[in-house]
Structure formats: structure tokens, C-alpha cells
mmCIF file of C-alpha atoms and ligand atoms in Angstrom:
data_model
loop_
_atom_site.group_PDB
_atom_site.id
_atom_site.type_symbol
_atom_site.label_atom_id
_atom_site.label_comp_id
_atom_site.label_asym_id
_atom_site.label_seq_id
_atom_site.Cartn_x
_atom_site.Cartn_y
_atom_site.Cartn_z
ATOM 1 C CA MET A 1 -19.753 -3.166 2.942
ATOM 2 C CA GLN A 2 -21.317 -4.143 -0.449
ATOM 3 C CA ALA A 3 -18.855 -3.717 -3.370
ATOM 4 C CA ARG A 4 -20.587 -0.936 -5.052
ATOM 5 C CA ALA A 5 -21.171 1.009 -1.763
ATOM 6 C CA GLY A 6 -17.469 0.551 -1.020
ATOM 7 C CA LEU A 7 -16.299 1.653 -4.428
ATOM 8 C CA MET A 8 -18.477 4.695 -4.193
ATOM 9 C CA ARG A 9 -16.825 5.523 -0.773
ATOM 10 C CA ALA A 10 -13.460 5.035 -2.331
ATOM 11 C CA ALA A 11 -14.099 7.284 -4.971
ATOM 12 C CA GLU A 12 -15.011 9.977 -2.452
ATOM 13 C CA ILE A 13 -12.073 9.368 -0.329
ATOM 14 C CA LEU A 14 -9.728 9.695 -3.398
ATOM 15 C CA GLY A 15 -11.612 12.309 -5.313
ATOM 16 C CA GLY A 16 -12.403 10.071 -8.149
ATOM 17 C CA ALA A 17 -11.405 6.226 -8.574
ATOM 18 C CA ASP A 18 -12.777 5.005 -11.866
ATOM 19 C CA LEU A 19 -11.127 2.658 -14.144
ATOM 20 C CA ALA A 20 -9.769 5.398 -16.342
ATOM 21 C CA ARG A 21 -7.923 6.647 -13.332
ATOM 22 C CA LEU A 22 -6.382 3.231 -12.526
ATOM 23 C CA GLN A 23 -5.340 2.528 -16.143
ATOM 24 C CA ALA A 24 -3.668 6.067 -16.201
ATOM 25 C CA ALA A 25 -1.628 4.971 -13.129
ATOM 26 C CA GLN A 26 -0.563 1.798 -14.933
ATOM 27 C CA ALA A 27 0.380 3.828 -17.944
ATOM 28 C CA ARG A 28 2.625 6.008 -15.818
ATOM 29 C CA VAL A 29 4.361 3.069 -13.790
ATOM 30 C CA SER A 30 4.511 0.435 -16.531
ATOM 31 C CA PRO A 31 7.624 1.704 -18.343
ATOM 32 C CA HIS A 32 9.572 1.627 -14.781
ATOM 33 C CA VAL A 33 8.136 -1.538 -13.170
ATOM 34 C CA ARG A 34 8.114 -5.266 -13.829
ATOM 35 C CA CYS A 35 5.038 -7.180 -14.687
ATOM 36 C CA THR A 36 5.587 -10.112 -12.247
ATOM 37 C CA PRO A 37 4.708 -13.691 -12.998
ATOM 38 C CA MET A 38 1.755 -15.775 -11.572
ATOM 39 C CA VAL A 39 2.091 -19.442 -10.857
ATOM 40 C CA ARG A 40 -0.464 -22.005 -9.774
ATOM 41 C CA SER A 41 0.469 -23.766 -6.657
ATOM 42 C CA GLN A 42 -0.274 -27.534 -6.723
ATOM 43 C CA ALA A 43 0.263 -27.968 -3.012
ATOM 44 C CA LEU A 44 -1.855 -25.262 -1.859
ATOM 45 C CA THR A 45 -4.810 -25.997 -4.388
ATOM 46 C CA ALA A 46 -4.827 -29.355 -2.666
ATOM 47 C CA ARG A 47 -5.054 -27.778 0.619
ATOM 48 C CA GLN A 48 -7.698 -25.162 -0.091
ATOM 49 C CA GLY A 49 -9.757 -27.244 -2.351
ATOM 50 C CA ALA A 50 -9.829 -24.386 -4.785
ATOM 51 C CA GLU A 51 -7.421 -23.094 -7.228
ATOM 52 C CA VAL A 52 -4.658 -21.255 -5.515
ATOM 53 C CA TRP A 53 -2.245 -18.985 -7.572
ATOM 54 C CA LEU A 54 0.822 -17.134 -6.503
ATOM 55 C CA LYS A 55 1.615 -13.733 -7.735
ATOM 56 C CA PHE A 56 5.502 -13.579 -7.747
ATOM 57 C CA GLU A 57 5.822 -9.801 -6.697
ATOM 58 C CA HIS A 58 8.784 -10.571 -4.832
ATOM 59 C CA HIS A 59 10.461 -10.632 -8.122
ATOM 60 C CA GLN A 60 9.669 -6.884 -8.543
ATOM 61 C CA ASP A 61 12.916 -4.540 -8.846
ATOM 62 C CA THR A 62 14.052 -3.827 -5.207
ATOM 63 C CA GLY A 63 12.460 -7.061 -4.052
ATOM 64 C CA ALA A 64 8.988 -5.777 -3.142
ATOM 65 C CA PHE A 65 5.902 -4.296 -4.718
ATOM 66 C CA LYS A 66 6.450 -0.768 -2.999
ATOM 67 C CA LEU A 67 8.270 0.374 -6.289
ATOM 68 C CA ARG A 68 4.952 0.689 -7.879
ATOM 69 C CA GLY A 69 3.566 3.177 -5.347
ATOM 70 C CA ALA A 70 6.686 5.168 -5.092
ATOM 71 C CA THR A 71 7.153 5.384 -8.795
ATOM 72 C CA HIS A 72 3.614 6.503 -9.397
ATOM 73 C CA ALA A 73 4.024 9.181 -6.546
ATOM 74 C CA LEU A 74 6.962 10.564 -8.286
ATOM 75 C CA ALA A 75 5.521 10.287 -11.770
ATOM 76 C CA CYS A 76 2.589 12.535 -10.504
ATOM 77 C CA LEU A 77 4.821 15.238 -9.261
ATOM 78 C CA ALA A 78 5.114 18.557 -11.137
ATOM 79 C CA PRO A 79 8.584 18.842 -12.997
ATOM 80 C CA GLU A 80 9.853 21.688 -10.454
ATOM 81 C CA ALA A 81 8.948 19.540 -7.441
ATOM 82 C CA LEU A 82 10.701 16.566 -8.945
ATOM 83 C CA ALA A 83 13.883 18.658 -9.768
ATOM 84 C CA ARG A 84 13.884 19.956 -6.040
ATOM 85 C CA GLY A 85 14.091 16.115 -4.918
ATOM 86 C CA VAL A 86 12.154 13.795 -2.653
ATOM 87 C CA VAL A 87 12.632 12.533 0.992
ATOM 88 C CA THR A 88 11.327 9.791 3.203
ATOM 89 C CA ALA A 89 12.318 8.074 6.460
ATOM 90 C CA SER A 90 11.848 4.328 5.831
ATOM 91 C CA THR A 91 14.520 1.851 6.615
ATOM 92 C CA GLY A 92 12.787 -0.829 4.731
ATOM 93 C CA ASN A 93 11.181 -1.732 1.332
ATOM 94 C CA HIS A 94 9.743 1.739 0.957
ATOM 95 C CA GLY A 95 13.212 3.418 1.269
ATOM 96 C CA ARG A 96 14.559 1.112 -1.409
ATOM 97 C CA ALA A 97 11.661 1.736 -3.792
ATOM 98 C CA LEU A 98 11.954 5.427 -3.382
ATOM 99 C CA ALA A 99 15.602 5.195 -3.976
ATOM 100 C CA LEU A 100 15.296 3.348 -7.240
ATOM 101 C CA ALA A 101 12.033 5.193 -8.406
ATOM 102 C CA ALA A 102 13.956 8.390 -8.029
ATOM 103 C CA GLN A 103 17.145 7.175 -9.926
ATOM 104 C CA ARG A 104 14.792 5.912 -12.833
ATOM 105 C CA LEU A 105 12.914 9.203 -12.977
ATOM 106 C CA GLY A 106 16.024 11.268 -12.754
ATOM 107 C CA ALA A 107 15.145 12.842 -9.209
ATOM 108 C CA HIS A 108 17.403 13.276 -6.174
ATOM 109 C CA ALA A 109 16.309 10.978 -3.180
ATOM 110 C CA THR A 110 17.141 11.410 0.471
ATOM 111 C CA VAL A 111 16.346 8.639 2.723
ATOM 112 C CA CYS A 112 16.607 9.558 6.491
ATOM 113 C CA MET A 113 17.630 6.843 8.978
ATOM 114 C CA SER A 114 18.767 6.774 12.702
ATOM 115 C CA ASP A 115 22.360 5.509 13.660
ATOM 116 C CA LEU A 116 20.778 2.232 14.991
ATOM 117 C CA VAL A 117 19.898 1.172 11.227
ATOM 118 C CA PRO A 118 22.291 -1.635 10.320
ATOM 119 C CA GLU A 119 24.938 -1.084 7.843
ATOM 120 C CA ASN A 120 23.548 -3.462 5.250
ATOM 121 C CA LYS A 121 20.255 -1.683 5.143
ATOM 122 C CA VAL A 122 22.047 1.697 4.762
ATOM 123 C CA GLN A 123 24.338 0.272 2.050
ATOM 124 C CA ALA A 124 21.156 -1.300 0.123
ATOM 125 C CA VAL A 125 19.533 2.224 -0.282
ATOM 126 C CA ARG A 126 22.913 3.769 -1.240
ATOM 127 C CA GLU A 127 23.448 1.141 -3.926
ATOM 128 C CA LEU A 128 20.031 2.214 -5.451
ATOM 129 C CA GLY A 129 21.276 5.697 -5.984
ATOM 130 C CA ALA A 130 19.722 7.625 -2.926
ATOM 131 C CA GLU A 131 21.495 9.821 -0.455
ATOM 132 C CA VAL A 132 21.173 8.170 2.968
ATOM 133 C CA ALA A 133 21.226 10.867 5.847
ATOM 134 C CA ILE A 134 22.024 9.262 9.258
ATOM 135 C CA VAL A 135 20.120 11.449 11.696
ATOM 136 C CA GLY A 136 19.495 10.899 15.388
ATOM 137 C CA HIS A 137 18.845 7.645 17.415
ATOM 138 C CA SER A 138 15.433 6.678 16.573
ATOM 139 C CA GLN A 139 12.937 6.381 13.581
ATOM 140 C CA ASP A 140 11.212 9.310 15.234
ATOM 141 C CA ASP A 141 14.325 11.544 14.971
ATOM 142 C CA ALA A 142 14.795 10.575 11.247
ATOM 143 C CA GLN A 143 11.076 11.414 10.635
ATOM 144 C CA VAL A 144 11.385 14.691 12.163
ATOM 145 C CA GLN A 145 14.500 15.546 10.094
ATOM 146 C CA ALA A 146 12.671 14.357 6.899
ATOM 147 C CA ARG A 147 9.697 16.755 7.655
ATOM 148 C CA GLU A 148 12.343 19.607 8.520
ATOM 149 C CA TRP A 149 13.776 19.293 4.978
ATOM 150 C CA VAL A 150 10.467 19.568 3.527
ATOM 151 C CA ALA A 151 10.001 22.758 5.107
ATOM 152 C CA SER A 152 13.642 24.120 4.767
ATOM 153 C CA ARG A 153 14.689 22.611 1.376
ATOM 154 C CA GLY A 154 11.391 22.136 -0.451
ATOM 155 C CA LEU A 155 11.934 18.528 -0.734
ATOM 156 C CA THR A 156 8.743 16.437 -1.291
ATOM 157 C CA TYR A 157 7.930 13.839 1.350
ATOM 158 C CA VAL A 158 6.742 10.671 -0.081
ATOM 159 C CA PRO A 159 4.992 8.407 2.483
ATOM 160 C CA PRO A 160 4.982 4.530 2.432
ATOM 161 C CA PHE A 161 1.127 4.075 2.208
ATOM 162 C CA ASP A 162 -0.994 7.129 3.264
ATOM 163 C CA HIS A 163 -1.090 8.975 -0.092
ATOM 164 C CA PRO A 164 -3.662 8.758 -3.041
ATOM 165 C CA ASP A 165 -0.863 8.545 -5.616
ATOM 166 C CA VAL A 166 1.141 5.899 -3.637
ATOM 167 C CA ILE A 167 -2.282 3.828 -3.282
ATOM 168 C CA LEU A 168 -3.033 4.216 -7.070
ATOM 169 C CA GLY A 169 0.443 2.979 -7.786
ATOM 170 C CA GLN A 170 -0.062 -0.189 -5.776
ATOM 171 C CA ALA A 171 -3.550 -0.501 -7.528
ATOM 172 C CA THR A 172 -1.601 -1.392 -10.616
ATOM 173 C CA LEU A 173 -0.778 -4.909 -9.040
ATOM 174 C CA GLY A 174 -4.545 -5.356 -8.785
ATOM 175 C CA LEU A 175 -4.948 -4.671 -12.408
ATOM 176 C CA GLU A 176 -2.224 -7.290 -13.216
ATOM 177 C CA VAL A 177 -4.010 -9.848 -10.899
ATOM 178 C CA VAL A 178 -7.105 -9.635 -12.973
ATOM 179 C CA ALA A 179 -5.213 -9.629 -16.235
ATOM 180 C CA GLN A 180 -3.544 -12.793 -15.348
ATOM 181 C CA CYS A 181 -6.373 -14.586 -13.456
ATOM 182 C CA PRO A 182 -9.616 -13.258 -14.979
ATOM 183 C CA GLU A 183 -11.816 -15.639 -12.905
ATOM 184 C CA VAL A 184 -10.162 -14.495 -9.613
ATOM 185 C CA ALA A 185 -12.654 -14.909 -6.881
ATOM 186 C CA THR A 186 -10.631 -14.002 -3.799
ATOM 187 C CA VAL A 187 -7.367 -12.010 -3.320
ATOM 188 C CA VAL A 188 -5.266 -12.424 -0.118
ATOM 189 C CA VAL A 189 -3.157 -9.480 0.709
ATOM 190 C CA PRO A 190 -0.669 -8.801 3.290
ATOM 191 C CA LEU A 191 -1.935 -5.947 5.435
ATOM 192 C CA SER A 192 0.086 -3.167 7.304
ATOM 193 C CA GLY A 193 -0.438 0.480 6.532
ATOM 194 C CA GLY A 194 -2.978 -0.755 4.130
ATOM 195 C CA GLY A 195 -1.903 1.096 1.106
ATOM 196 C CA LEU A 196 -1.270 -2.011 -0.853
ATOM 197 C CA ALA A 197 -4.779 -3.659 0.285
ATOM 198 C CA ALA A 198 -6.530 -0.528 -0.526
ATOM 199 C CA GLY A 199 -4.963 -0.361 -4.035
ATOM 200 C CA VAL A 200 -5.365 -3.776 -4.929
ATOM 201 C CA ALA A 201 -9.071 -3.913 -3.523
ATOM 202 C CA LEU A 202 -10.071 -0.925 -5.355
ATOM 203 C CA ALA A 203 -8.488 -2.323 -8.707
ATOM 204 C CA VAL A 204 -9.951 -5.844 -8.302
ATOM 205 C CA LYS A 205 -13.469 -4.673 -7.137
ATOM 206 C CA THR A 206 -13.649 -2.165 -9.965
ATOM 207 C CA LEU A 207 -13.114 -4.784 -12.441
ATOM 208 C CA ARG A 208 -14.569 -7.827 -10.593
ATOM 209 C CA PRO A 209 -17.247 -6.325 -7.874
ATOM 210 C CA ARG A 210 -18.043 -9.797 -6.699
ATOM 211 C CA ALA A 211 -14.305 -10.579 -5.726
ATOM 212 C CA ARG A 212 -13.568 -10.853 -2.017
ATOM 213 C CA VAL A 213 -10.428 -9.309 -0.493
ATOM 214 C CA ILE A 214 -8.924 -10.749 2.618
ATOM 215 C CA GLY A 215 -6.031 -8.967 4.542
ATOM 216 C CA VAL A 216 -3.599 -10.913 6.508
ATOM 217 C CA SER A 217 -1.380 -9.583 9.493
ATOM 218 C CA MET A 218 0.498 -10.933 12.322
ATOM 219 C CA VAL A 219 -1.135 -11.162 15.599
ATOM 220 C CA LYS A 220 1.682 -9.077 17.412
ATOM 221 C CA GLY A 221 1.321 -5.337 16.777
ATOM 222 C CA ALA A 222 -1.390 -5.289 13.840
ATOM 223 C CA ALA A 223 -2.162 -1.617 14.066
ATOM 224 C CA MET A 224 -4.635 -1.853 11.067
ATOM 225 C CA ALA A 225 -6.658 -4.769 12.557
ATOM 226 C CA ALA A 226 -6.902 -2.913 15.981
ATOM 227 C CA SER A 227 -7.965 0.246 14.127
ATOM 228 C CA LEU A 228 -10.657 -1.344 12.196
ATOM 229 C CA GLU A 229 -11.874 -2.839 15.602
ATOM 230 C CA PHE A 230 -11.986 0.637 17.173
ATOM 231 C CA GLY A 231 -13.523 2.306 14.169
ATOM 232 C CA ARG A 232 -10.619 4.850 14.012
ATOM 233 C CA PRO A 233 -6.800 4.876 13.803
ATOM 234 C CA VAL A 234 -5.258 3.629 16.929
ATOM 235 C CA ASP A 235 -1.539 3.020 17.982
ATOM 236 C CA VAL A 236 -0.465 -0.519 19.166
ATOM 237 C CA LEU A 237 2.779 -1.537 20.792
ATOM 238 C CA GLU A 238 5.332 -2.404 18.152
ATOM 239 C CA GLN A 239 6.742 -5.918 18.665
ATOM 240 C CA PRO A 240 9.418 -7.804 16.912
ATOM 241 C CA THR A 241 7.846 -10.277 14.245
ATOM 242 C CA LEU A 242 9.065 -12.326 11.356
ATOM 243 C CA ALA A 243 6.774 -10.085 9.261
ATOM 244 C CA ASP A 244 8.814 -7.041 10.009
ATOM 245 C CA SER A 245 7.559 -5.474 6.976
ATOM 246 C CA LEU A 246 4.111 -5.353 8.266
ATOM 247 C CA GLY A 247 5.234 -3.689 11.737
ATOM 248 C CA GLY A 248 4.578 -0.051 12.541
ATOM 249 C CA GLY A 249 1.388 2.150 12.990
ATOM 250 C CA ILE A 250 -0.943 3.503 10.413
ATOM 251 C CA GLY A 251 -0.524 7.181 11.725
ATOM 252 C CA LEU A 252 -3.232 8.653 14.135
ATOM 253 C CA ASP A 253 -3.873 11.332 11.414
ATOM 254 C CA ASN A 254 -4.235 8.622 8.658
ATOM 255 C CA ARG A 255 -6.325 10.291 5.845
ATOM 256 C CA TYR A 256 -6.766 7.615 3.162
ATOM 257 C CA SER A 257 -5.654 4.139 3.754
ATOM 258 C CA PHE A 258 -7.726 3.449 6.730
ATOM 259 C CA ALA A 259 -10.845 4.632 5.416
ATOM 260 C CA LEU A 260 -10.220 2.798 2.042
ATOM 261 C CA VAL A 261 -9.445 -0.585 3.779
ATOM 262 C CA GLN A 262 -12.623 -0.034 5.821
ATOM 263 C CA ALA A 263 -14.528 0.403 2.676
ATOM 264 C CA LEU A 264 -13.101 -2.228 0.457
ATOM 265 C CA VAL A 265 -11.450 -5.078 2.542
ATOM 266 C CA ASP A 266 -13.768 -7.638 3.443
ATOM 267 C CA GLU A 267 -12.025 -9.512 6.248
ATOM 268 C CA VAL A 268 -8.882 -9.453 8.304
ATOM 269 C CA VAL A 269 -7.057 -12.715 9.494
ATOM 270 C CA LEU A 270 -4.354 -12.642 11.994
ATOM 271 C CA LEU A 271 -1.531 -15.180 12.267
ATOM 272 C CA ASP A 272 1.129 -16.178 14.906
ATOM 273 C CA GLU A 273 4.805 -16.422 14.395
ATOM 274 C CA ALA A 274 4.857 -20.198 14.138
ATOM 275 C CA ALA A 275 2.354 -20.004 11.253
ATOM 276 C CA ILE A 276 4.366 -17.245 9.432
ATOM 277 C CA ALA A 277 7.458 -19.274 9.610
ATOM 278 C CA ARG A 278 5.728 -22.379 8.206
ATOM 279 C CA GLY A 279 4.459 -20.101 5.298
ATOM 280 C CA MET A 280 7.994 -19.039 4.510
ATOM 281 C CA VAL A 281 9.255 -22.742 4.643
ATOM 282 C CA HIS A 282 6.453 -23.864 2.515
ATOM 283 C CA VAL A 283 7.179 -21.383 -0.255
ATOM 284 C CA HIS A 284 10.817 -22.468 -0.126
ATOM 285 C CA ARG A 285 10.094 -26.057 -0.245
ATOM 286 C CA HIS A 286 7.345 -26.111 -2.985
ATOM 287 C CA GLN A 287 8.474 -23.164 -5.190
ATOM 288 C CA HIS A 288 12.115 -22.888 -4.253
ATOM 289 C CA GLU A 289 11.564 -19.229 -3.669
ATOM 290 C CA VAL A 290 12.880 -17.027 -0.736
ATOM 291 C CA VAL A 291 10.259 -14.617 0.592
ATOM 292 C CA GLU A 292 9.957 -12.520 3.735
ATOM 293 C CA GLY A 293 7.731 -13.172 6.457
ATOM 294 C CA ALA A 294 5.297 -10.272 5.263
ATOM 295 C CA ALA A 295 5.084 -11.883 1.909
ATOM 296 C CA ALA A 296 4.360 -15.547 3.254
ATOM 297 C CA VAL A 297 1.012 -14.699 5.325
ATOM 298 C CA GLY A 298 -1.293 -15.621 2.685
ATOM 299 C CA VAL A 299 0.415 -18.904 2.313
ATOM 300 C CA ALA A 300 0.402 -19.403 6.117
ATOM 301 C CA ALA A 301 -3.432 -18.579 6.035
ATOM 302 C CA VAL A 302 -3.973 -21.288 3.683
ATOM 303 C CA LEU A 303 -1.953 -23.838 5.537
ATOM 304 C CA GLU A 304 -3.731 -22.934 8.715
ATOM 305 C CA GLY A 305 -7.166 -23.250 7.046
ATOM 306 C CA ARG A 306 -7.975 -19.793 7.881
ATOM 307 C CA LEU A 307 -9.501 -18.963 4.541
ATOM 308 C CA GLN A 308 -12.648 -20.806 4.823
ATOM 309 C CA SER A 309 -14.629 -17.745 4.062
ATOM 310 C CA ALA A 310 -13.083 -17.370 0.489
ATOM 311 C CA ALA A 311 -15.465 -16.883 -2.311
ATOM 312 C CA PRO A 312 -15.890 -20.088 -4.501
ATOM 313 C CA GLY A 313 -13.369 -19.901 -7.430
ATOM 314 C CA PRO A 314 -9.627 -19.212 -7.922
ATOM 315 C CA MET A 315 -7.683 -17.516 -5.157
ATOM 316 C CA VAL A 316 -4.584 -15.272 -5.610
ATOM 317 C CA LEU A 317 -2.023 -14.782 -2.952
ATOM 318 C CA LEU A 318 0.420 -11.806 -3.251
ATOM 319 C CA LEU A 319 3.990 -12.718 -2.391
ATOM 320 C CA THR A 320 4.886 -9.155 -1.759
ATOM 321 C CA GLY A 321 8.737 -9.195 -0.968
ATOM 322 C CA ARG A 322 11.804 -11.065 -0.611
ATOM 323 C CA ASN A 323 13.973 -8.811 1.641
ATOM 324 C CA VAL A 324 14.683 -11.025 4.618
ATOM 325 C CA ASP A 325 18.002 -11.437 6.511
ATOM 326 C CA PRO A 326 19.245 -14.441 4.607
ATOM 327 C CA ARG A 327 20.416 -15.852 8.087
ATOM 328 C CA VAL A 328 17.082 -15.767 9.385
ATOM 329 C CA HIS A 329 15.609 -17.374 6.430
ATOM 330 C CA ARG A 330 18.351 -20.257 6.365
ATOM 331 C CA ASP A 331 17.806 -20.901 10.183
ATOM 332 C CA LEU A 332 14.068 -21.345 9.539
ATOM 333 C CA VAL A 333 14.524 -23.744 6.851
ATOM 334 C CA ALA A 334 17.136 -25.767 8.585
ATOM 335 C CA ARG A 335 14.964 -25.996 11.840
ATOM 336 C CA ALA A 336 12.165 -27.258 9.553
ATOM 337 C CA VAL A 337 14.260 -30.027 8.160
ATOM 338 C CA GLU A 338 15.355 -31.084 11.607
ATOM 339 C CA GLU A 339 11.929 -31.173 12.823
ATOM 340 C CA ASP A 340 10.945 -33.462 9.820
ATOM 341 C CA ALA A 341 13.931 -35.830 10.463
HETATM 342 C C1 PLP B 1 4.974 -2.664 2.947
HETATM 343 C C2 PLP B 1 4.781 -4.131 2.666
HETATM 344 C C3 PLP B 1 3.554 -4.809 3.047
HETATM 345 C C4 PLP B 1 2.296 -4.038 3.546
HETATM 346 O O1 PLP B 1 2.030 -2.801 2.559
HETATM 347 P P1 PLP B 1 0.958 -1.817 3.248
HETATM 348 O O2 PLP B 1 0.612 -0.865 2.195
HETATM 349 O O3 PLP B 1 1.759 -1.067 4.405
HETATM 350 O O4 PLP B 1 -0.184 -2.434 3.917
HETATM 351 C C5 PLP B 1 3.403 -6.203 2.731
HETATM 352 N N1 PLP B 1 4.615 -6.780 2.148
HETATM 353 C C6 PLP B 1 5.779 -6.233 2.117
HETATM 354 C C7 PLP B 1 6.896 -6.998 1.746
HETATM 355 C C8 PLP B 1 5.849 -4.899 2.472
HETATM 356 O O5 PLP B 1 7.083 -4.253 2.207
#
């Protein structure tokens, strides 16, 4: 879709999405989230044949960008709703984000998890100040419990991506990208439920209508890519992947993020596991940074030569998170060293 048509569609979906609304979101979240650094990558610039910049959003508090969306969703709640408390059922970066956002905004957060979730993940959320409710034996059971507490206790459910206030919170990352790289021509965004891609694309295209936004997912279980292909939200089989933060469905009842990604994201690239591993190892070698698989997909796409359709001019890759099992990361780096020897 042409940028202008896409932006008009986005405004329809969100009930208004002009620059003033994006700036209001930024004003709400900026006291509570970090403005993360952006650095130029010499090695990737040489590969791509265009300036490549890395947005170090894995330096965000909680180790992932999701703090932006969760913080904005809470900042938009009425004081009475905030006082009753918030709930979600995420075991990953969204659960951590909601925990810390609630702590910072003085709300009580409950994060529902099944008894299969490893103790370190439970502990991470508790340390950020949330109550963890262990319920049932699957993520679905945890989800059902969270919804039940919305009905019985008046808690507010905060979803990981499919909510206008969450999406506008993630959009603040796009505003930062343009502020730090005003000439930006292409933004490369890890893509799962699409809250990040929708928000970033909205902000970047509002300020730079000619910029191109490319989403990247893993081949294994890319629900958004399959849904775009079908023209409506569909389920795909969830499979283990190094990019575990990109797993999971987009919801068959998706209301916002699917339509926004359809309107604003220009292209989706899919990568196999070996490519994602090489992306993680590259970031470690060249930047001395630990990022999770989901965050390395943009780097991997450059290394694979998959971004030939980028617009001429500087490219920005979003390194979205660092919450990887340290043993998994260490083994990947060790194996890469052996392969070079
Ligand atoms: C959630 C997440 C994504 C994808 O964000 P969506 O809004 O679900 O598309 C990318 N990277 C990391 C590290 C994440 O935690």
C-alpha cells in the first residue's frame, strides 16, 4: 500500500493516529523508559553496501522494548482501573514488562503462568514486583484464569500486542529511530504479533512517508506471515525456535495489529534457524552484545543478503531484546568458534 493510503487506513483502525497522538504517547512513557542508544555497524554497512545502524533496544529496562507498550497501556488507564490492578498471562518479555511498568506506576500486577514454566522465568517476574499466579498445566489454562479475574476481580487485562495503547507505546521506538537517524530509509523490525511493527511503522511513516518497513520472522511458525498470505488471521503450528519471543499466534479475533501490519509493513522476510544463530553470533563478535534470537533477525537478514529491496539510504535494525538462556547463547558462540578453527 502507498504510505499515505496506509496511514489513512491506520488512522481508521486506531480511531486517529496523527503525530500529536504519537507525541502524547511519548510524553506519557518517557519518564519511565530509557531512550536507548543507536550505533553504526561497520561490518554490516560493508555487507549491505548502505549505512546500517543498530538500535540497542535490548538495553531497555527488563531487557526488551515491551516495556514501552505496557507502560503506555497503564498510563492510559483511569485511576480507578489502575487501583484495581492489571493482569496478563505472558511468560516472556511482556510479563516482565507489565511487572515493571506496574511497579513504576504504582499498580498491582498479576502474571498468570502454568506450572510448566521454569522457575527462573517465574523468579524474574517476581523480582520486578509482580505477583505470579501459578495456574493449570498450559499457557491456555493461565490465559483462562487471567480472563476470569478480569470478570471476578475487576482487573484490567493488558495484552502483549493487540491493543491500541500498547501499539502506540511501541510507536515511541519509531519516533526515537527518526530522531536518532533523520535520514532513515529502511527500518527492519522483528515480527510476531505485530504490535512492534505496527507501532514503529506508524511512527516512522508519519514522519518519513517514503521510508520502507520490513518485518522479519522465523520460517518455523510465523503466524503473522501466514495470516498476511491468507488475508485474515490464521493459526499455525507453534514450533521450538531460537527466536522464541517471535513464537505464538496473532489471535483469530485479532482487531488491530494484523490490519495495521497489512496497511503499513511493506515486506516480510522469513529466516531459518541457522541464519538466526549466525545473527546472534555476529552481534556478539562485532558489538560484544548478547541479544536473543528474536532480536538478531534483522542482522541475520543482512548477512543472508535478504534485504536487497531496501530503499536507498540508511537502514536501521532494531535489536529488540536480550533475554536468552545464557547457556543457549554460550553454546552458539562456542560452536561458531569451533567451526572457524
Ligand atoms: C515481543 C517481541 C518481538 C515481537 O513483537 P510483536 O509486537 O509481538 O511483533 C520482537 N522481539 C522481542 C525481543 C520480543 O520480545
